PDB file of C-alpha atoms and ligand atoms in Angstrom:
ATOM      1  CA  UNK A   1       0.000   0.000   0.000  1.00 89.00           C
ATOM      2  CA  UNK A   2       1.316   3.385  -1.078  1.00 94.00           C
ATOM      3  CA  UNK A   3       0.887   6.518   0.987  1.00 96.00           C
ATOM      4  CA  UNK A   4       1.504  10.035  -0.263  1.00 97.00           C
ATOM      5  CA  UNK A   5       2.719  12.343   2.510  1.00 97.00           C
ATOM      6  CA  UNK A   6       2.101  15.979   1.582  1.00 98.00           C
ATOM      7  CA  UNK A   7       4.105  18.079   4.014  1.00 96.00           C
ATOM      8  CA  UNK A   8       6.525  20.924   3.431  1.00 96.00           C
ATOM      9  CA  UNK A   9       8.386  20.801   6.734  1.00 95.00           C
ATOM     10  CA  UNK A  10      11.259  18.309   6.683  1.00 96.00           C
ATOM     11  CA  UNK A  11      11.321  18.112  10.471  1.00 93.00           C
ATOM     12  CA  UNK A  12       7.780  16.699  10.415  1.00 92.00           C
ATOM     13  CA  UNK A  13       7.867  14.805   7.137  1.00 95.00           C
ATOM     14  CA  UNK A  14      11.108  12.879   7.607  1.00 95.00           C
ATOM     15  CA  UNK A  15      10.281  11.032  10.845  1.00 93.00           C
ATOM     16  CA  UNK A  16       6.760  10.475   9.550  1.00 94.00           C
ATOM     17  CA  UNK A  17       7.953   8.901   6.312  1.00 96.00           C
ATOM     18  CA  UNK A  18      10.442   6.753   8.233  1.00 95.00           C
ATOM     19  CA  UNK A  19       7.764   5.646  10.720  1.00 93.00           C
ATOM     20  CA  UNK A  20       5.330   4.671   7.959  1.00 94.00           C
ATOM     21  CA  UNK A  21       8.039   2.794   6.082  1.00 94.00           C
ATOM     22  CA  UNK A  22       8.897   0.870   9.247  1.00 93.00           C
ATOM     23  CA  UNK A  23       5.278  -0.261   9.335  1.00 89.00           C
ATOM     24  CA  UNK A  24       5.657  -1.616   5.811  1.00 89.00           C
ATOM     25  CA  UNK A  25       3.988   1.143   3.810  1.00 93.00           C
ATOM     26  CA  UNK A  26       5.451   2.442   0.563  1.00 94.00           C
ATOM     27  CA  UNK A  27       5.726   6.193   0.930  1.00 96.00           C
ATOM     28  CA  UNK A  28       6.028   9.080  -1.510  1.00 97.00           C
ATOM     29  CA  UNK A  29       6.502  12.574  -0.244  1.00 97.00           C
ATOM     30  CA  UNK A  30       5.418  15.853  -1.815  1.00 97.00           C
ATOM     31  CA  UNK A  31       6.629  19.118  -0.279  1.00 97.00           C
ATOM     32  CA  UNK A  32       4.261  21.348  -2.231  1.00 97.00           C
ATOM     33  CA  UNK A  33       0.647  21.311  -3.375  1.00 97.00           C
ATOM     34  CA  UNK A  34       1.739  21.221  -7.002  1.00 96.00           C
ATOM     35  CA  UNK A  35       3.906  18.164  -6.355  1.00 97.00           C
ATOM     36  CA  UNK A  36       0.999  16.481  -4.552  1.00 97.00           C
ATOM     37  CA  UNK A  37      -1.138  16.835  -7.678  1.00 96.00           C
ATOM     38  CA  UNK A  38       1.423  15.116  -9.906  1.00 94.00           C
ATOM     39  CA  UNK A  39      -0.737  12.656 -11.846  1.00 89.00           C
ATOM     40  CA  UNK A  40       2.023  10.067 -12.084  1.00 91.00           C
ATOM     41  CA  UNK A  41       1.685   9.422  -8.340  1.00 92.00           C
ATOM     42  CA  UNK A  42      -0.834   6.695  -7.656  1.00 89.00           C
ATOM     43  CA  UNK A  43      -1.306   6.731  -3.902  1.00 93.00           C
ATOM     44  CA  UNK A  44      -3.718   4.420  -2.070  1.00 91.00           C
ATOM     45  CA  UNK A  45      -4.091   7.094   0.594  1.00 95.00           C
ATOM     46  CA  UNK A  46      -3.074  10.746   0.919  1.00 96.00           C
ATOM     47  CA  UNK A  47      -1.965  12.349   4.157  1.00 97.00           C
ATOM     48  CA  UNK A  48      -2.444  16.037   3.464  1.00 96.00           C
ATOM     49  CA  UNK A  49      -1.064  18.914   5.508  1.00 95.00           C
ATOM     50  CA  UNK A  50      -3.270  21.952   4.953  1.00 93.00           C
ATOM     51  CA  UNK A  51      -0.489  24.536   5.389  1.00 92.00           C
ATOM     52  CA  UNK A  52       1.581  24.367   2.234  1.00 95.00           C
ATOM     53  CA  UNK A  53       3.900  27.003   0.770  1.00 95.00           C
ATOM     54  CA  UNK A  54       2.399  27.244  -2.710  1.00 96.00           C
ATOM     55  CA  UNK A  55      -1.296  26.383  -2.381  1.00 95.00           C
ATOM     56  CA  UNK A  56      -4.047  26.160   0.173  1.00 93.00           C
ATOM     57  CA  UNK A  57      -4.220  22.526   1.258  1.00 93.00           C
ATOM     58  CA  UNK A  58      -7.995  22.680   0.955  1.00 93.00           C
ATOM     59  CA  UNK A  59      -7.616  23.414  -2.767  1.00 94.00           C
ATOM     60  CA  UNK A  60      -5.336  20.389  -3.051  1.00 95.00           C
ATOM     61  CA  UNK A  61      -8.003  18.334  -1.292  1.00 94.00           C
ATOM     62  CA  UNK A  62     -10.678  19.594  -3.662  1.00 92.00           C
ATOM     63  CA  UNK A  63      -8.537  18.895  -6.734  1.00 93.00           C
ATOM     64  CA  UNK A  64      -7.672  15.371  -5.579  1.00 93.00           C
ATOM     65  CA  UNK A  65     -11.287  14.579  -4.811  1.00 88.00           C
ATOM     66  CA  UNK A  66     -12.408  15.879  -8.186  1.00 86.00           C
ATOM     67  CA  UNK A  67     -10.385  13.297 -10.012  1.00 85.00           C
ATOM     68  CA  UNK A  68     -10.378  10.308  -7.686  1.00 84.00           C
ATOM     69  CA  UNK A  69     -11.899   8.624  -4.667  1.00 82.00           C
ATOM     70  CA  UNK A  70      -8.477   8.189  -3.040  1.00 89.00           C
ATOM     71  CA  UNK A  71      -8.831   8.231   0.772  1.00 92.00           C
ATOM     72  CA  UNK A  72      -7.578  11.531   2.211  1.00 94.00           C
ATOM     73  CA  UNK A  73      -6.599  12.266   5.804  1.00 94.00           C
ATOM     74  CA  UNK A  74      -6.051  15.960   6.413  1.00 93.00           C
ATOM     75  CA  UNK A  75      -3.495  17.175   8.934  1.00 92.00           C
ATOM     76  CA  UNK A  76      -4.316  20.347  10.811  1.00 87.00           C
ATOM     77  CA  UNK A  77      -2.855  22.269  13.692  1.00 82.00           C
ATOM     78  CA  UNK A  78      -4.675  22.671  16.959  1.00 73.00           C
ATOM     79  CA  UNK A  79      -7.233  25.471  16.779  1.00 74.00           C
ATOM     80  CA  UNK A  80      -7.895  25.084  13.076  1.00 77.00           C
ATOM     81  CA  UNK A  81     -11.348  23.681  13.631  1.00 78.00           C
ATOM     82  CA  UNK A  82     -12.818  25.378  10.558  1.00 82.00           C
ATOM     83  CA  UNK A  83     -10.171  23.809   8.275  1.00 83.00           C
ATOM     84  CA  UNK A  84     -11.079  20.418   9.619  1.00 80.00           C
ATOM     85  CA  UNK A  85     -14.759  20.943   8.938  1.00 82.00           C
ATOM     86  CA  UNK A  86     -14.152  22.314   5.443  1.00 83.00           C
ATOM     87  CA  UNK A  87     -11.718  19.466   4.731  1.00 84.00           C
ATOM     88  CA  UNK A  88     -14.339  16.885   5.611  1.00 83.00           C
ATOM     89  CA  UNK A  89     -16.931  18.756   3.564  1.00 82.00           C
ATOM     90  CA  UNK A  90     -14.581  18.721   0.589  1.00 84.00           C
ATOM     91  CA  UNK A  91     -14.432  14.955   0.791  1.00 83.00           C
ATOM     92  CA  UNK A  92     -11.549  14.196   3.152  1.00 89.00           C
ATOM     93  CA  UNK A  93     -12.171  10.941   5.018  1.00 88.00           C
ATOM     94  CA  UNK A  94     -10.641  11.849   8.354  1.00 89.00           C
ATOM     95  CA  UNK A  95      -8.267  14.283  10.008  1.00 89.00           C
ATOM     96  CA  UNK A  96      -5.448  14.250  12.526  1.00 91.00           C
ATOM     97  CA  UNK A  97      -4.359  17.158  14.665  1.00 90.00           C
ATOM     98  CA  UNK A  98      -0.676  18.083  15.063  1.00 88.00           C
ATOM     99  CA  UNK A  99       1.216  16.948  17.001  1.00 87.00           C
ATOM    100  CA  UNK A 100       0.252  13.315  16.531  1.00 89.00           C
ATOM    101  CA  UNK A 101       2.095  10.072  17.101  1.00 88.00           C
ATOM    102  CA  UNK A 102       2.857   7.622  14.299  1.00 89.00           C
ATOM    103  CA  UNK A 103       0.912   4.885  16.115  1.00 88.00           C
ATOM    104  CA  UNK A 104      -2.203   7.038  16.307  1.00 89.00           C
ATOM    105  CA  UNK A 105      -1.818   7.928  12.661  1.00 92.00           C
ATOM    106  CA  UNK A 106      -1.445   4.302  11.609  1.00 91.00           C
ATOM    107  CA  UNK A 107      -4.608   3.360  13.512  1.00 90.00           C
ATOM    108  CA  UNK A 108      -6.420   6.139  11.633  1.00 91.00           C
ATOM    109  CA  UNK A 109      -4.981   5.015   8.303  1.00 93.00           C
ATOM    110  CA  UNK A 110      -6.118   1.420   8.887  1.00 89.00           C
ATOM    111  CA  UNK A 111      -9.592   2.552   9.967  1.00 88.00           C
ATOM    112  CA  UNK A 112      -9.958   4.806   6.917  1.00 90.00           C
ATOM    113  CA  UNK A 113      -8.730   2.086   4.561  1.00 87.00           C
ATOM    114  CA  UNK A 114     -11.189  -0.412   5.963  1.00 83.00           C
ATOM    115  CA  UNK A 115     -14.010   2.031   5.744  1.00 80.00           C
ATOM    116  CA  UNK A 116     -13.250   3.215   2.238  1.00 78.00           C
ATOM    117  CA  UNK A 117     -12.304  -0.155   0.749  1.00 72.00           C
ATOM    118  CA  UNK A 118     -15.749  -1.350   1.779  1.00 60.00           C
ATOM    119  CA  UNK A 119     -17.282   1.861   0.473  1.00 54.00           C
ATOM    120  CA  UNK A 120     -20.667   0.473  -0.383  1.00 48.00           C
ATOM    121  CA  UNK A 121     -21.708   3.455  -2.488  1.00 46.00           C
ATOM    122  CA  UNK A 122     -19.336   2.190  -5.184  1.00 56.00           C
ATOM    123  CA  UNK A 123     -21.512  -0.859  -5.676  1.00 64.00           C
ATOM    124  CA  UNK A 124     -24.948   0.535  -4.929  1.00 80.00           C
ATOM    125  CA  UNK A 125     -27.145  -0.389  -1.972  1.00 87.00           C
ATOM    126  CA  UNK A 126     -26.371  -3.404   0.186  1.00 89.00           C
ATOM    127  CA  UNK A 127     -29.044  -6.099   0.265  1.00 90.00           C
ATOM    128  CA  UNK A 128     -29.166  -8.516   3.185  1.00 92.00           C
ATOM    129  CA  UNK A 129     -32.388 -10.514   3.176  1.00 91.00           C
ATOM    130  CA  UNK A 130     -35.225  -7.995   3.487  1.00 92.00           C
ATOM    131  CA  UNK A 131     -32.819  -5.280   4.554  1.00 95.00           C
ATOM    132  CA  UNK A 132     -31.570  -2.645   2.111  1.00 95.00           C
ATOM    133  CA  UNK A 133     -28.849  -0.193   3.171  1.00 94.00           C
ATOM    134  CA  UNK A 134     -28.062   2.602   0.762  1.00 91.00           C
ATOM    135  CA  UNK A 135     -24.955   4.356   2.066  1.00 85.00           C
ATOM    136  CA  UNK A 136     -24.965   6.920  -0.717  1.00 80.00           C
ATOM    137  CA  UNK A 137     -28.494   8.092   0.021  1.00 84.00           C
ATOM    138  CA  UNK A 138     -28.063   7.285   3.718  1.00 88.00           C
ATOM    139  CA  UNK A 139     -31.328   5.375   3.710  1.00 93.00           C
ATOM    140  CA  UNK A 140     -32.175   2.006   5.138  1.00 95.00           C
ATOM    141  CA  UNK A 141     -35.298  -0.055   4.609  1.00 95.00           C
ATOM    142  CA  UNK A 142     -36.522  -3.302   6.073  1.00 95.00           C
ATOM    143  CA  UNK A 143     -39.103  -5.135   3.971  1.00 92.00           C
ATOM    144  CA  UNK A 144     -39.895  -1.850   2.246  1.00 92.00           C
ATOM    145  CA  UNK A 145     -40.324   0.049   5.507  1.00 95.00           C
ATOM    146  CA  UNK A 146     -38.105   3.113   5.866  1.00 95.00           C
ATOM    147  CA  UNK A 147     -36.002   3.019   9.042  1.00 95.00           C
ATOM    148  CA  UNK A 148     -35.583   6.293  10.906  1.00 94.00           C
ATOM    149  CA  UNK A 149     -32.017   5.997  12.162  1.00 92.00           C
ATOM    150  CA  UNK A 150     -29.630   8.385  13.854  1.00 90.00           C
ATOM    151  CA  UNK A 151     -26.318   8.904  12.018  1.00 87.00           C
ATOM    152  CA  UNK A 152     -24.467   6.507  14.344  1.00 88.00           C
ATOM    153  CA  UNK A 153     -27.183   3.872  14.124  1.00 93.00           C
ATOM    154  CA  UNK A 154     -26.980   4.123  10.363  1.00 93.00           C
ATOM    155  CA  UNK A 155     -23.186   3.781  10.368  1.00 92.00           C
ATOM    156  CA  UNK A 156     -23.438   0.817  12.722  1.00 95.00           C
ATOM    157  CA  UNK A 157     -25.975  -0.906  10.492  1.00 96.00           C
ATOM    158  CA  UNK A 158     -23.799  -0.187   7.453  1.00 94.00           C
ATOM    159  CA  UNK A 159     -20.758  -1.688   9.187  1.00 93.00           C
ATOM    160  CA  UNK A 160     -22.702  -4.845  10.027  1.00 95.00           C
ATOM    161  CA  UNK A 161     -24.374  -5.086   6.610  1.00 94.00           C
ATOM    162  CA  UNK A 162     -21.141  -4.564   4.687  1.00 88.00           C
ATOM    163  CA  UNK A 163     -19.882  -7.849   6.118  1.00 88.00           C
ATOM    164  CA  UNK A 164     -23.189  -9.646   6.757  1.00 91.00           C
ATOM    165  CA  UNK A 165     -22.917 -13.051   8.351  1.00 92.00           C
ATOM    166  CA  UNK A 166     -19.473 -12.287   9.762  1.00 91.00           C
ATOM    167  CA  UNK A 167     -18.816 -11.767  13.463  1.00 93.00           C
ATOM    168  CA  UNK A 168     -17.648  -8.181  13.722  1.00 92.00           C
ATOM    169  CA  UNK A 169     -15.606  -7.347  16.780  1.00 91.00           C
ATOM    170  CA  UNK A 170     -16.417  -4.516  19.121  1.00 90.00           C
ATOM    171  CA  UNK A 171     -12.993  -3.118  18.404  1.00 85.00           C
ATOM    172  CA  UNK A 172     -13.684  -2.971  14.685  1.00 86.00           C
ATOM    173  CA  UNK A 173     -17.063  -1.336  15.267  1.00 90.00           C
ATOM    174  CA  UNK A 174     -15.457   1.265  17.508  1.00 86.00           C
ATOM    175  CA  UNK A 175     -12.861   2.006  14.857  1.00 81.00           C
ATOM    176  CA  UNK A 176     -15.252   2.088  11.941  1.00 83.00           C
ATOM    177  CA  UNK A 177     -18.265   3.786  13.469  1.00 87.00           C
ATOM    178  CA  UNK A 178     -16.864   5.828  16.341  1.00 82.00           C
ATOM    179  CA  UNK A 179     -13.317   6.250  15.018  1.00 75.00           C
ATOM    180  CA  UNK A 180     -11.811   5.420  18.339  1.00 71.00           C
ATOM    181  CA  UNK A 181      -9.948   2.493  19.800  1.00 65.00           C
ATOM    182  CA  UNK A 182     -10.748   3.483  23.341  1.00 67.00           C
ATOM    183  CA  UNK A 183     -12.250   0.321  24.737  1.00 62.00           C
ATOM    184  CA  UNK A 184     -14.005   2.157  27.549  1.00 64.00           C
ATOM    185  CA  UNK A 185     -16.507   3.440  25.005  1.00 67.00           C
ATOM    186  CA  UNK A 186     -17.659  -0.124  24.306  1.00 73.00           C
ATOM    187  CA  UNK A 187     -20.838   0.444  26.303  1.00 81.00           C
ATOM    188  CA  UNK A 188     -21.851   2.939  23.625  1.00 84.00           C
ATOM    189  CA  UNK A 189     -22.068   0.051  21.171  1.00 90.00           C
ATOM    190  CA  UNK A 190     -24.568  -1.807  23.368  1.00 91.00           C
ATOM    191  CA  UNK A 191     -26.775   1.255  23.628  1.00 90.00           C
ATOM    192  CA  UNK A 192     -26.795   1.731  19.866  1.00 92.00           C
ATOM    193  CA  UNK A 193     -27.304  -1.959  19.130  1.00 95.00           C
ATOM    194  CA  UNK A 194     -30.276  -1.995  21.518  1.00 94.00           C
ATOM    195  CA  UNK A 195     -31.934   0.986  19.823  1.00 93.00           C
ATOM    196  CA  UNK A 196     -31.151  -0.397  16.371  1.00 95.00           C
ATOM    197  CA  UNK A 197     -32.767  -3.725  17.296  1.00 96.00           C
ATOM    198  CA  UNK A 198     -35.839  -1.857  18.507  1.00 95.00           C
ATOM    199  CA  UNK A 199     -36.111   0.073  15.274  1.00 95.00           C
ATOM    200  CA  UNK A 200     -35.589  -3.029  13.168  1.00 95.00           C
ATOM    201  CA  UNK A 201     -38.402  -4.628  15.141  1.00 93.00           C
ATOM    202  CA  UNK A 202     -36.661  -7.992  14.837  1.00 86.00           C
ATOM    203  CA  UNK A 203     -34.174  -8.527  17.681  1.00 81.00           C
ATOM    204  CA  UNK A 204     -32.800 -11.660  16.015  1.00 90.00           C
ATOM    205  CA  UNK A 205     -31.468  -9.705  13.064  1.00 94.00           C
ATOM    206  CA  UNK A 206     -28.433  -8.493  14.991  1.00 97.00           C
ATOM    207  CA  UNK A 207     -26.937 -11.440  16.814  1.00 96.00           C
ATOM    208  CA  UNK A 208     -24.673 -11.096  19.815  1.00 96.00           C
ATOM    209  CA  UNK A 209     -21.444 -13.033  19.439  1.00 94.00           C
ATOM    210  CA  UNK A 210     -20.308 -13.588  23.002  1.00 93.00           C
ATOM    211  CA  UNK A 211     -16.871 -12.255  23.798  1.00 89.00           C
ATOM    212  CA  UNK A 212     -16.484 -10.903  20.253  1.00 90.00           C
ATOM    213  CA  UNK A 213     -19.147  -8.503  19.073  1.00 94.00           C
ATOM    214  CA  UNK A 214     -22.107  -8.717  16.734  1.00 96.00           C
ATOM    215  CA  UNK A 215     -23.211 -10.350  13.527  1.00 96.00           C
ATOM    216  CA  UNK A 216     -25.924  -9.416  11.075  1.00 96.00           C
ATOM    217  CA  UNK A 217     -28.050 -12.511  10.611  1.00 94.00           C
ATOM    218  CA  UNK A 218     -28.157 -13.931   7.097  1.00 88.00           C
ATOM    219  CA  UNK A 219     -31.127 -16.218   6.468  1.00 77.00           C
TER     220      UNK A 219
HETATM  221 CA1   CA B 301       3.025  22.727   6.568  1.00 70.84          CA
END
C-alpha cells in the first residue's frame, strides 16, 4: 500500500515517512501542493497537511477529490477547527491534529482504509435478506419500511451489513463507526445496538457473538 505524505516541513515529514516505512507502507513525499497533484503518483491514501507554501491545502483536497476517490486524511494544527470541517466537507475521510504520534496515525490510516475499501456506495445499496442499506443516500429499509435511524445507528448498520454473516468485533465497530480504539466506550455500542434492534423490530437480526461482538443474521 502506497501513501503520499504531503508536508513541506522536513522536520515533520522525515520522521513520519520513516515511521510509515517501518510499518511496511510504501511512501512518496510531496513538499508542495503542485507536487501532490502530480498525476504520475498513484497513492492508495493521501496524508495532506493543509499549510503548504504554494497552495491552500484545501484546494489540493478539492482537486484530488475531483479526479479520484483516493482516501484523504487531512493534517491540521490545533485550533484550526474550521479547516477540519471544510476538509471533511470537501471529501476528506478523516483528520489528525498536530502533534500526533505515528501509532495514532497508523490506527487512523487502517480505519480509513477499511471504511473506504468497503465503500458500499461504489456498488450501490447493500441487500441482506429484506434489509436494504443505501450508504450513498443514507437510507435504510426493512421489507420496504423506511427506518428512521440516527447517524451513528446508520453507520453501525452499514458496518454490520457490509460484512453480513461475519462476526464483527467490538474493536472494529469502535474504529469504523466511532473512530476510536478506546475500549471504555464499548458500552456505547450496546446502547446503539439496543436501539437499532428496537427500530428493526426484529431482535434476532443483529446477533450477539459472546466475547467478540455482533453479527448481522443472514437467512
Ligand atoms: Ca506545513
